[in-house]
XYZ file of C-alpha atoms in Angstrom:
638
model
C 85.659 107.661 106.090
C 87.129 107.811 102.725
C 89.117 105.321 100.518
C 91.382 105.517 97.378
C 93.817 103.856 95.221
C 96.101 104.739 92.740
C 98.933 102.960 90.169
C 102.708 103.758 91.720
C 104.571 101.418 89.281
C 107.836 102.223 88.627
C 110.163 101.581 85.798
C 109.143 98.300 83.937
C 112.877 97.808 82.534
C 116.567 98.208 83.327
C 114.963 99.339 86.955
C 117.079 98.255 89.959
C 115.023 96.251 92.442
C 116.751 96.937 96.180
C 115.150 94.439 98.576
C 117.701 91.570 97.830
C 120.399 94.037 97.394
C 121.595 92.068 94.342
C 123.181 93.910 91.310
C 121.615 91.474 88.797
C 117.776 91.731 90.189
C 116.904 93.993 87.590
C 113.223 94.606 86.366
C 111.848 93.565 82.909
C 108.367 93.880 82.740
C 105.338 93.603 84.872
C 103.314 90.705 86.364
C 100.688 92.730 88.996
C 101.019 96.767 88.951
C 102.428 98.785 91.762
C 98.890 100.235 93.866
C 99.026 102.690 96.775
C 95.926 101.622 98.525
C 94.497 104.901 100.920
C 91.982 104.985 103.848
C 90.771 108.042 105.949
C 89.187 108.009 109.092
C 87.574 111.464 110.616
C 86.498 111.862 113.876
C 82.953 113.947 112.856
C 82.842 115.463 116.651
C 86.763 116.506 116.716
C 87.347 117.179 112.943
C 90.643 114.927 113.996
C 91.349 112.417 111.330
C 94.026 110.109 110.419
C 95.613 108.966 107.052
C 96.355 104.983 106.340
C 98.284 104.417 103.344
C 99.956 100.713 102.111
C 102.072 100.666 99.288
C 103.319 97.907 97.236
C 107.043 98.826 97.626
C 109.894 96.988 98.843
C 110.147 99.957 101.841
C 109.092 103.475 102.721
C 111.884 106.165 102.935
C 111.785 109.758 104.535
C 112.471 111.073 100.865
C 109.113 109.864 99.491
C 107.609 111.128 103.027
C 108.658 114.603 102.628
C 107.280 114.826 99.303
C 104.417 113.567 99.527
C 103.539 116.019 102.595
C 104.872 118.704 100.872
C 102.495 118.075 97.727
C 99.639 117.233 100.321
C 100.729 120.815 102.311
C 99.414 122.376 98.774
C 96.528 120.627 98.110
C 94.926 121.170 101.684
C 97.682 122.644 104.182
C 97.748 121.636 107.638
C 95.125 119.104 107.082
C 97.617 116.067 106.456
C 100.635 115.862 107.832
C 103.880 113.842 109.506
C 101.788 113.255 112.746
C 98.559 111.941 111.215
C 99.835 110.050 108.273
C 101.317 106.383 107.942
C 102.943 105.409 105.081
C 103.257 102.185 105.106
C 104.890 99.075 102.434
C 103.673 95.822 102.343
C 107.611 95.166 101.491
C 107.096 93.240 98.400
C 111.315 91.931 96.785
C 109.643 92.153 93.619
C 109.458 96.031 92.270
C 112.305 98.849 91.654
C 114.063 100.762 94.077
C 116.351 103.786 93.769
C 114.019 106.159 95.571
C 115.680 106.823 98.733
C 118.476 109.968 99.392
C 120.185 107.406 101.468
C 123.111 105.771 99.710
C 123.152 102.243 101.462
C 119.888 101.654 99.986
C 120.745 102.493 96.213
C 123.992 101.063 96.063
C 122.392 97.885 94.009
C 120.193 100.467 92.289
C 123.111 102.455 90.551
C 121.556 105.399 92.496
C 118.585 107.529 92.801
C 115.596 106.565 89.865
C 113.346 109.609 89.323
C 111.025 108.443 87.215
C 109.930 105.361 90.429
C 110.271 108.061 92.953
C 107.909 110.361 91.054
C 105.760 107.764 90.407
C 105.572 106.358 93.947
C 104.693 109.773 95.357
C 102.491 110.789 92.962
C 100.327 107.946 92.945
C 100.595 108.097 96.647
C 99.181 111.820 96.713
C 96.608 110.434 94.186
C 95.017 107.676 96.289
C 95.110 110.347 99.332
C 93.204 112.798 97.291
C 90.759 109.922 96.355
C 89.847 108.744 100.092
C 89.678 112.375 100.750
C 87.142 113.180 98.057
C 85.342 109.815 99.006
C 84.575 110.851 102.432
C 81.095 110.401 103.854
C 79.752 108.796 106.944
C 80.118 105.075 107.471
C 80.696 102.344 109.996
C 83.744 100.412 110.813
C 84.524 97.318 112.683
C 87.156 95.356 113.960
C 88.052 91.707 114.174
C 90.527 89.127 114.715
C 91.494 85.426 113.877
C 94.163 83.193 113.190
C 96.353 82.227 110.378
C 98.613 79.488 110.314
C 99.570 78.323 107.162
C 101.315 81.410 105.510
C 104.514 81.623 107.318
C 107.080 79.928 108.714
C 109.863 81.290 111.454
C 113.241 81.435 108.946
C 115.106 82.314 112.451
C 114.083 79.545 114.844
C 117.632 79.916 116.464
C 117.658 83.071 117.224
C 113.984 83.190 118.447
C 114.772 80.365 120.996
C 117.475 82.660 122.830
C 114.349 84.678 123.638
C 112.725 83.714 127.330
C 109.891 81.043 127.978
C 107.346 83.617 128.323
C 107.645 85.570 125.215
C 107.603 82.101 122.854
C 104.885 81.268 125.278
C 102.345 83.060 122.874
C 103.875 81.444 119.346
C 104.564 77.855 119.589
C 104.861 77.940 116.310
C 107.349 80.343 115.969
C 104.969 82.778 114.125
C 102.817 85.197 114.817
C 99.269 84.110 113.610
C 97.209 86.798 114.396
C 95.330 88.545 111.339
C 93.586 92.080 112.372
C 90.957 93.566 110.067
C 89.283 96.706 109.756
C 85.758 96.982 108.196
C 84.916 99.639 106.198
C 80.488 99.805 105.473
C 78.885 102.212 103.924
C 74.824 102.479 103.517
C 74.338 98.931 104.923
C 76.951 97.532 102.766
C 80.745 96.652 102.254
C 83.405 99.722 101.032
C 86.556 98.285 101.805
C 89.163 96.185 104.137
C 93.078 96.750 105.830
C 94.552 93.558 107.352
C 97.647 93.516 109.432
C 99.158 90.062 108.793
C 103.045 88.788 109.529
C 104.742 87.647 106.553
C 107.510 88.443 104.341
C 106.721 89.946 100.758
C 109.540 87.131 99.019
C 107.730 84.217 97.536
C 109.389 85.570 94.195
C 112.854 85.096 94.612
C 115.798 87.732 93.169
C 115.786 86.110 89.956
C 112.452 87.283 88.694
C 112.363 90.543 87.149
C 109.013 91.321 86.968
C 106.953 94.361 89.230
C 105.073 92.740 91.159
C 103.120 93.128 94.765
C 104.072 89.307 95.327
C 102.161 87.878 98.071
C 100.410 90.901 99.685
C 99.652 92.528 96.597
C 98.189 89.482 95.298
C 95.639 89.418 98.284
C 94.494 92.779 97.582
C 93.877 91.902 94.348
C 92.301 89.222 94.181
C 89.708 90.570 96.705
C 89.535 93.692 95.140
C 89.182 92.524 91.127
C 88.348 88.592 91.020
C 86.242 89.369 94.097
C 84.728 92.861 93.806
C 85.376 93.052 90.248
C 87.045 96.648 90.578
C 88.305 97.329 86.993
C 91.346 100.018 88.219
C 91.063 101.964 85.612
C 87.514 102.986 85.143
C 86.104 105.113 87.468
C 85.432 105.210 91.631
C 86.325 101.898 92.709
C 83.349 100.156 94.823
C 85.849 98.127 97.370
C 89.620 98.579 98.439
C 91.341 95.653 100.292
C 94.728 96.961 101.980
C 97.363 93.794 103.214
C 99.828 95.696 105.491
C 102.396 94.948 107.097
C 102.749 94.139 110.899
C 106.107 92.359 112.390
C 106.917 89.667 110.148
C 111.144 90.206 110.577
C 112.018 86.754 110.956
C 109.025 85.376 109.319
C 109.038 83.924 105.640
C 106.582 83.173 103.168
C 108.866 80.437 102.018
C 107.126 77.620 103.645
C 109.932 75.323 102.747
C 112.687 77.790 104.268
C 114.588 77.735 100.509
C 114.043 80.967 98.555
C 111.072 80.310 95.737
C 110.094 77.168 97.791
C 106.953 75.889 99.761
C 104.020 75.470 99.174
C 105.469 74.024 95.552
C 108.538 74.548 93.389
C 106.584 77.403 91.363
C 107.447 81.218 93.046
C 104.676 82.451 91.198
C 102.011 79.567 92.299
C 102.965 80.515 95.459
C 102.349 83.936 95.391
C 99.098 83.147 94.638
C 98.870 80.414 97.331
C 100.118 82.755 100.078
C 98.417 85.350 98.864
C 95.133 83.582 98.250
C 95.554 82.030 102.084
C 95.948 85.713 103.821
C 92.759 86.656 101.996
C 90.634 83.985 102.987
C 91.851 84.651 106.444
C 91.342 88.646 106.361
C 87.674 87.587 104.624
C 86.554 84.622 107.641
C 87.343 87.704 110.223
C 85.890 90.581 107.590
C 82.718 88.090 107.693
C 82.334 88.131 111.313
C 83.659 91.056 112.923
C 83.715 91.244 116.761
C 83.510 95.215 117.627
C 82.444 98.366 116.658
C 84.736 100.884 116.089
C 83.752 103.775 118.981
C 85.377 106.583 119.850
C 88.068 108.971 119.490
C 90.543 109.476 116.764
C 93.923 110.730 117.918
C 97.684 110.522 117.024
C 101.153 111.559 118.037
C 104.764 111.874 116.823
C 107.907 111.948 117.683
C 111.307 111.522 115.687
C 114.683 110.390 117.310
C 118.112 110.298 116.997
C 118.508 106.712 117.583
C 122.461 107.210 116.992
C 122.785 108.532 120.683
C 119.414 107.488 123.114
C 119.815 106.631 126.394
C 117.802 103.994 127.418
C 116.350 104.236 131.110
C 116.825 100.999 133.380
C 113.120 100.176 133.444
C 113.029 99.174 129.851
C 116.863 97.228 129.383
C 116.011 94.835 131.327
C 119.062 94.523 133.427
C 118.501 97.637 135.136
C 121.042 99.523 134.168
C 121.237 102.644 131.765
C 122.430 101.907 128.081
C 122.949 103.933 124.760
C 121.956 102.985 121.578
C 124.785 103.982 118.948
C 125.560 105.083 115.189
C 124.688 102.629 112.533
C 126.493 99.958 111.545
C 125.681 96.542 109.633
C 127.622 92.850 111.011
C 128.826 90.090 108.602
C 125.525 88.611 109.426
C 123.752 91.043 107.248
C 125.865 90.467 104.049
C 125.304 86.789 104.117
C 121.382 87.458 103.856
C 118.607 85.388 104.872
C 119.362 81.886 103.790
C 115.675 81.247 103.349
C 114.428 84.128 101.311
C 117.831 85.790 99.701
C 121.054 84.367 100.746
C 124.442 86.861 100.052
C 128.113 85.711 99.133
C 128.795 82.606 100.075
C 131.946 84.325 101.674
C 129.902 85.684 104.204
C 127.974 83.670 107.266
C 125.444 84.223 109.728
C 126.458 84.118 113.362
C 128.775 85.472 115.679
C 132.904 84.118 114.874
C 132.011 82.554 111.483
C 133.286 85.566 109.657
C 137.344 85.288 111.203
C 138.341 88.230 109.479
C 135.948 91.080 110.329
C 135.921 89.356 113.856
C 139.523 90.384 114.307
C 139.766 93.759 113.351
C 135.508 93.957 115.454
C 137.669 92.434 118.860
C 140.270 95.192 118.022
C 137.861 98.008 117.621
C 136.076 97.014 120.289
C 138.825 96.763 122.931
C 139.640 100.316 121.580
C 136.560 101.326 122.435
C 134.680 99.988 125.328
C 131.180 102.309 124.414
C 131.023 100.284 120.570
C 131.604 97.057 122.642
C 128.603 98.212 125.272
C 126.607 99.568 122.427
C 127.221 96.696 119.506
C 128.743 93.679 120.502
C 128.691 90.380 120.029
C 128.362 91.672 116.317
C 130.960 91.566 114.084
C 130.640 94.751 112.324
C 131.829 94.877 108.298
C 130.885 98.788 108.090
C 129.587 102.093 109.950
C 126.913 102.952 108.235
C 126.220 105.594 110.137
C 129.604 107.037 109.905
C 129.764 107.021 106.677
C 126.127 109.084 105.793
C 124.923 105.963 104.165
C 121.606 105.463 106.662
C 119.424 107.834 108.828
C 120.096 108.546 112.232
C 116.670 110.583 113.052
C 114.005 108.386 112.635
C 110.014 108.541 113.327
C 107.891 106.755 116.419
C 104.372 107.014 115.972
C 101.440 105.870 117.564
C 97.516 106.097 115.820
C 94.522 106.342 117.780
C 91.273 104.890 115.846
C 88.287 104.297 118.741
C 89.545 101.307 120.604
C 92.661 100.532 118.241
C 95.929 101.726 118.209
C 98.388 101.615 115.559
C 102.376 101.881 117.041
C 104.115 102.564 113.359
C 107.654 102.322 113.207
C 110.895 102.343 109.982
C 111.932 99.000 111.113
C 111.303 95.091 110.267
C 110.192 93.936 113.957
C 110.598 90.115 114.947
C 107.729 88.681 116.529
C 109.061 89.135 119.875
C 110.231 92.312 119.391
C 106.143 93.213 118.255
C 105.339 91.345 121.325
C 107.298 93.750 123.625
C 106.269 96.494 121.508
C 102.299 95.852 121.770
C 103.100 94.823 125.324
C 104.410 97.945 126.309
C 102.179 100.512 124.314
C 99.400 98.819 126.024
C 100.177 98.569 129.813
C 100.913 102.416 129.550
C 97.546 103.040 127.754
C 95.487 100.864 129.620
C 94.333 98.703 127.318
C 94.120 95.175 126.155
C 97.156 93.956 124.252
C 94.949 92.685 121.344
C 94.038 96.159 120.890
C 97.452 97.557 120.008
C 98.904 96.524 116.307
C 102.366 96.826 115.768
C 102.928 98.601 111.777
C 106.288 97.971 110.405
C 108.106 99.577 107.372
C 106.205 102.758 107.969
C 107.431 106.416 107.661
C 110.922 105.721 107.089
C 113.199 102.296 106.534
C 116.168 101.886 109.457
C 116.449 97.721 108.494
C 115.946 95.393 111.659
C 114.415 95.060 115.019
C 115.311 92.215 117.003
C 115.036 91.575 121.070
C 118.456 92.149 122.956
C 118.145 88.082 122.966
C 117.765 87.519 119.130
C 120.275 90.074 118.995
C 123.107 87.969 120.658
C 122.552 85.512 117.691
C 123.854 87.855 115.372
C 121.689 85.762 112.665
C 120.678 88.289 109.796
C 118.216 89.979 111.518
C 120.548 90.898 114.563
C 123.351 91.897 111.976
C 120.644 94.414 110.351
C 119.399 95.666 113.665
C 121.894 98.649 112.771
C 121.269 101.024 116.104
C 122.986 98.054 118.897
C 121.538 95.495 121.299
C 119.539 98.164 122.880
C 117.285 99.659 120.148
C 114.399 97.605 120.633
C 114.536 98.981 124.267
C 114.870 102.121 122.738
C 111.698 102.016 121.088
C 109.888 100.993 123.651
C 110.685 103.842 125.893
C 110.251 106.437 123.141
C 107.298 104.854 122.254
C 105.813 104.315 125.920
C 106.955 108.010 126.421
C 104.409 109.256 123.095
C 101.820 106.860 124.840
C 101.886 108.879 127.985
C 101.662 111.654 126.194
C 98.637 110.570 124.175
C 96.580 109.446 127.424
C 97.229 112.406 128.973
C 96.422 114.361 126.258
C 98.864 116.502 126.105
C 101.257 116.964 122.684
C 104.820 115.010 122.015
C 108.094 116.512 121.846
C 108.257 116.602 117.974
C 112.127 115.618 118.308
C 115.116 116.738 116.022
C 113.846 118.041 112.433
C 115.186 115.147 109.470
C 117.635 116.551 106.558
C 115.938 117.002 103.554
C 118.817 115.564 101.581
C 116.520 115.818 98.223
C 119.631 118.781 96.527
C 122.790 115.868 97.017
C 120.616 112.802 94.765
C 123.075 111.379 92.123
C 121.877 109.193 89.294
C 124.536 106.697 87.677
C 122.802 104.761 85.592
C 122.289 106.259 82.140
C 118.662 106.966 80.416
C 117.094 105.890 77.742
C 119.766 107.073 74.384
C 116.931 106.679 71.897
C 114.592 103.789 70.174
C 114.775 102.410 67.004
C 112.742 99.467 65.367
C 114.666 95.988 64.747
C 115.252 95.756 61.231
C 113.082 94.739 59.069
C 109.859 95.967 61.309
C 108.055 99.253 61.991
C 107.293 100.003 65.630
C 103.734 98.467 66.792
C 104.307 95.156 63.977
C 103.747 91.502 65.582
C 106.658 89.828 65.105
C 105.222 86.340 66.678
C 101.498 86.283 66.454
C 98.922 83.892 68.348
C 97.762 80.852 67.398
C 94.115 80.772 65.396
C 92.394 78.974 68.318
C 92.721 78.451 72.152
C 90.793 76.766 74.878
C 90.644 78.220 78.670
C 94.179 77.230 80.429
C 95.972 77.640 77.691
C 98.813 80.562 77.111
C 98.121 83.248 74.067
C 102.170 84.816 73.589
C 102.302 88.024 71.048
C 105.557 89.427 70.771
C 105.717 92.859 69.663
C 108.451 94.984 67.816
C 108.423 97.831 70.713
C 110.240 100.382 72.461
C 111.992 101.036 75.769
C 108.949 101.188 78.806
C 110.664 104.140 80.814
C 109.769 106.510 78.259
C 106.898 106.687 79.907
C 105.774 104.652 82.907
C 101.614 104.466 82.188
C 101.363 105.410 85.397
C 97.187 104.537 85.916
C 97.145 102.798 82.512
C 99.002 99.694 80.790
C 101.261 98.650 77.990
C 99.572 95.773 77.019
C 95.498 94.888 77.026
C 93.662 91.783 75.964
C 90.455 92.951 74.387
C 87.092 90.860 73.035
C 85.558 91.721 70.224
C 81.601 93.266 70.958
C 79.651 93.729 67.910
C 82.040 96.612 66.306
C 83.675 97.828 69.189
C 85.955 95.956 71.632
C 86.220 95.640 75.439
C 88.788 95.359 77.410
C 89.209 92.128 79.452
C 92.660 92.482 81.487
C 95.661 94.801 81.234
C 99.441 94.387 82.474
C 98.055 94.731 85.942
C 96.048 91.290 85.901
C 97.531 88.359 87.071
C 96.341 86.470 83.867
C 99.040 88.588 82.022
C 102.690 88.952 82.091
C 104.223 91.925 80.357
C 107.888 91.431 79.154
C 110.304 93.295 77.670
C 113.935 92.857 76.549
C 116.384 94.639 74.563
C 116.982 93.645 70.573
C 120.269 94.549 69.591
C 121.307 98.249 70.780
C 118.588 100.323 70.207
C 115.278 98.140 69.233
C 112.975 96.033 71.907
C 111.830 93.262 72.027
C 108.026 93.292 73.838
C 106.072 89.901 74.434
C 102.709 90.037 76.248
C 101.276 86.483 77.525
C 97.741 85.834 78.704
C 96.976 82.893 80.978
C 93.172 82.045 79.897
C 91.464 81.951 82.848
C 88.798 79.270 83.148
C 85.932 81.694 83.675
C 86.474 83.500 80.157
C 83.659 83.865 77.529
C 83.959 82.414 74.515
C 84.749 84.814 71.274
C 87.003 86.783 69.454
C 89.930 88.382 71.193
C 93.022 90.321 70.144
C 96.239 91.808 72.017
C 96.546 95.201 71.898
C 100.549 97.047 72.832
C 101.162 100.796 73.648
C 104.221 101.973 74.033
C 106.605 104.896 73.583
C 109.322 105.497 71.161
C 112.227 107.903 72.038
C 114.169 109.742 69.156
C 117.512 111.035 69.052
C 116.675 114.609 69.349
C 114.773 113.386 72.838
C 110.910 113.598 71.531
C 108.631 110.779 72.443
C 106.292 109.414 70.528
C 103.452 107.228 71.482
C 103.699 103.616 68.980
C 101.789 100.372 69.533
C 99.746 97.742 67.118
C 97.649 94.874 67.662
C 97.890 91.492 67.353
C 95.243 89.328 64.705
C 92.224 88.101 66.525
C 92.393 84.006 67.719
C 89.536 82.388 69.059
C 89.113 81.832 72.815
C 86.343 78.295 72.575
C 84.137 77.153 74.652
């Protein structure tokens, strides 16, 4: 086994975030760094292995996919590739899009961003490369436990159309079930991945600051107050993976109100949500149940979910049905009410949007296959028609000893993981507990609700873009690759996906050039510290700077808070510590505007400290030029 992790952050200002799909979520520093967080496991008898990879990203696209096997393809050829490799986000609202070659997706984003795209795959090649040079023999175990306190259901409605005996299992309306994988090495602890249901939105759309909200907080806080991993210095000794599982109609948001529950504060609950899902992930870590025995194995399949027929056996009315070409209901522009509501034009339900009702009853009376395929939902546009989503998608299912992983481009309900686990393991044999369901992997298609939740036509039915029957769709392609896996025989690989990387537009503009404000040279302090602080307080430097997407950092920092040793100084957090908040803003036309806070945390040593900046000026001939400065030293007391 091998693990490795690697900084994916993408542009720290005037980049577009996508998850809320609203125009004025735009980044403006950095709160916690973007981290692609690796783990490979190799079968020693079989030379089979498999490659885990969560990302803090809002979602995963087949653009970043392709790349990164193609740069993978040159680094070791057939050794990595689509069928043994999950990509996976932990779908964090809170960092830039405008890296898919899909168009619905960077509408909001003013189109395609290369400088996040390169840095997403990139760093995601990186952390591969790590795990694979990190490889040596260990032991890994498996557990499971409860958690009950870092979600709520932000769907109830829909989720009681469901029957009696899949709510049965969730009386709470969530799914509670943390998994965990142990990762030992030499008799001691290497690393962690927990599967845990719950939305990445306890920052709401207004904050503007990259961050890997609630799920990137777990990591780490396991990983640097925990471990103490310092990210960029050398081999890291533990790596703590939160991914994703199927948390579709499941919100952080305790309070159902975007920013809300536990408290008022969005970032205090980051923390708190984030703080809870680690302290569940570390009572099962603790006390694993199972060793991990066995074989390692994997297949894949990809689909053309515009056209599938669905077999009786899995509608659930016994008759045949046919999934259809993408399109999005009213129910999807109104957003989720609890986490990012839309226009207040728009509403969830079916007939609460007149308009697009009437000319949906006309459409579908003109065509009785839409009606079979996507009614009751009001549709507002096709999607699929248009080019603007993918209609070849990827089904994948993981063998690792006695688990399997069933990864999918979709946000599954609970139910819907519920039918999904159900059915992956009555065709395997298995017990259900052993099957995890890994959403937002491989590709991003929006929702997957049950045929029940689906007749709500509540957001998540209105994003389930494919029709009422695509959840039974992917549980007959996925019970087919199953088969296929027991049996030991390969999968139809399924329809080749466009590479669509020639047709990327860009319409935002880049950086013009820097200049300093007047009055200042780059680097110069323009709002020092105080002389003297105690723990708890706030140090706030602002900076005369430049624009950040000169140059990302990518695996270092704009900012650092250093103590002063003797002659030298150490470095004692970065813009990738939660103690720090990196922000930037523009001054004038040209000139920026760069303040760097530090939150003193309580267990800091008493001394000398200074901020330190590092940025990069543009000219107007193009060159960049690396500027910064430091702050005066202040006193941290006891």
């Amino acid at each position: 086994m091998g693990r490795g992790i690697a900084d994916i952050t993408g542009e720290a200002a005037e980049g577009h975030g996508a998850n809320y799909g609203r125009l004025d979520q735009v980044t403006h520093g950095i709160h916690l760094r973007q981290r692609s967080r690796a783990f490979i496991v190799v079968d020693r008898n079989s030379g089979k292995r498999v490659a885990l990879v969560t990302t803090d990203a809002g979602s995963m696209y087949a653009s970043v996919r392709q790349a990164v096997v193609r740069k993978l393809s040159e680094h070791y050829g057939t050794l990595y590739n689509d069928r043994n490799l999950l990509l996976g986000a932990t779908h964090t609202h809170a960092t830039p899009g405008g890296y898919a070659d899909y168009n619905l997706y960077n509408i909001v984003t003013f189109g395609f961003h290369q400088k996040t795209f390169d840095a997403l795959v990139d760093g995601i090649v990186e952390s591969i490369d790590r795990a694979h040079a990190d490889l040596s023999p260990g032991v890994i175990s498996l557990g499971r436990g409860e958690l009950f306190n870092a979600s709520a259901n932000r769907s109830r409605g829909a989720f009681e159309h469901d029957p009696q005996s899949d709510r049965a299992p969730f009386p709470n309306g969530i799914d509670p079930t943390t998994t965990v994988l142990r990762f030992d090495r030499a008799g001691a602890p290497v690393g962690a991945i927990d599967w845990f249901a719950t939305h990445g939105t306890s920052l709401p759309g207004e904050n503007g600051l990259i961050s890997g909200d609630n799920k990137g907080y777990a990591a780490y806080h396991w990983e640097r107050e925990v471990a103490g991993v310092d990210y960029r210095r050398g081999v890291p000794s533990f790596v703590a993976a939160f991914a994703q599982t199927n948390p579709g109609d499941l919100s952080p948001n305790l309070a159902l109100k975007p920013g809300t529950g536990p408290t008022d504060d969005p970032f205090v609950n980051t923390r708190i949500i984030g703080t809870r899902q680690y302290e569940g992930a570390r009572a099962v870590f603790d006390h694993p149940s199972e060793t991990i025995g066995g074989d390692i194995d994997y297949r894949l399949s990809y689909v053309d979910m515009s056209s599938l027929v669905v077999k009786p056996e899995f509608t659930g009315d016994g008759r045949e049905h046919t999934t259809c070409s993408a399109t999005l209901g009213a129910s999807f522009a109104a957003g989720s009410t609890e986490d990012g509501p839309g226009p207040e034009i728009f509403k969830e339900g079916v007939g609460n949007n007149p308009l697009i009702e009437i000319v949906t009853k006309a459409r579908y009376v003109a065509s009785p296959e839409l009606r079979a395929c996507q009614a009751p939902k009001d549709i507002l546009l096709d999607t699929g028609a248009l080019g603007f989503t993918a209609k070849i998608l990827p089904i994948q299912l993981l063998r690792i000893g006695q688990l399997y992983i069933v990864s999918l481009p979709m946000e599954p309900t609970v139910v819907a993981g519920l039918r999904l686990r159900r059915r992956v393991a009555s065709r395997l044999g298995v017990p259900q507990k052993n099957v995890i369901v890994a959403g937002y992997s491989n590709d991003y298609a929006g929702y997957l609700t049950s045929p029940e939740e689906y007749d709500q036509q509540d957001y998540e039915g209105g994003h389930t873009m494919y029709g009422r029957w695509q959840l039974p769709a992917c549980e007959q392609e996925l019970a087919r690759i199953a088969d296929d896996l027991k049996a030991g025989r390969a999968s139809e690989p399924g329809p080749n996906p466009p590479d669509l990387s020639g047709s990327r537009q860009s319409y935002q503009p880049g950086v013009v050039m820097d200049a300093p404000p007047i009055g200042y040279a780059y680097g110069d302090v323009v709002s020092p510290p105080a002389e003297r602080y105690t723990r708890g307080q706030q140090v706030r430097v602002e900076f005369a700077g430049a624009h950040p997407s000169n140059d990302l950092h990518r695996g270092g920092t704009y900012i650092e808070v250093q103590r002063q040793d003797g002659q030298s100084w150490l470095s004692v957090a970065d813009d990738g510590d939660w103690s720090t908040k990196f922000h930037w803003a523009r001054w004038g036309v040209a000139a920026s505007s760069v303040v760097a806070t530090w939150d003193i945390p309580d267990n800091t040593a008493p001394g000398t400290y200074r901020i330190v900046y590092r940025g990069d000026a543009k000219s107007l001939f193009g060159s960049i030029t690396p500027i910064g400065g430091a702050s005066r030293t202040f006193v941290v007391a006891p």
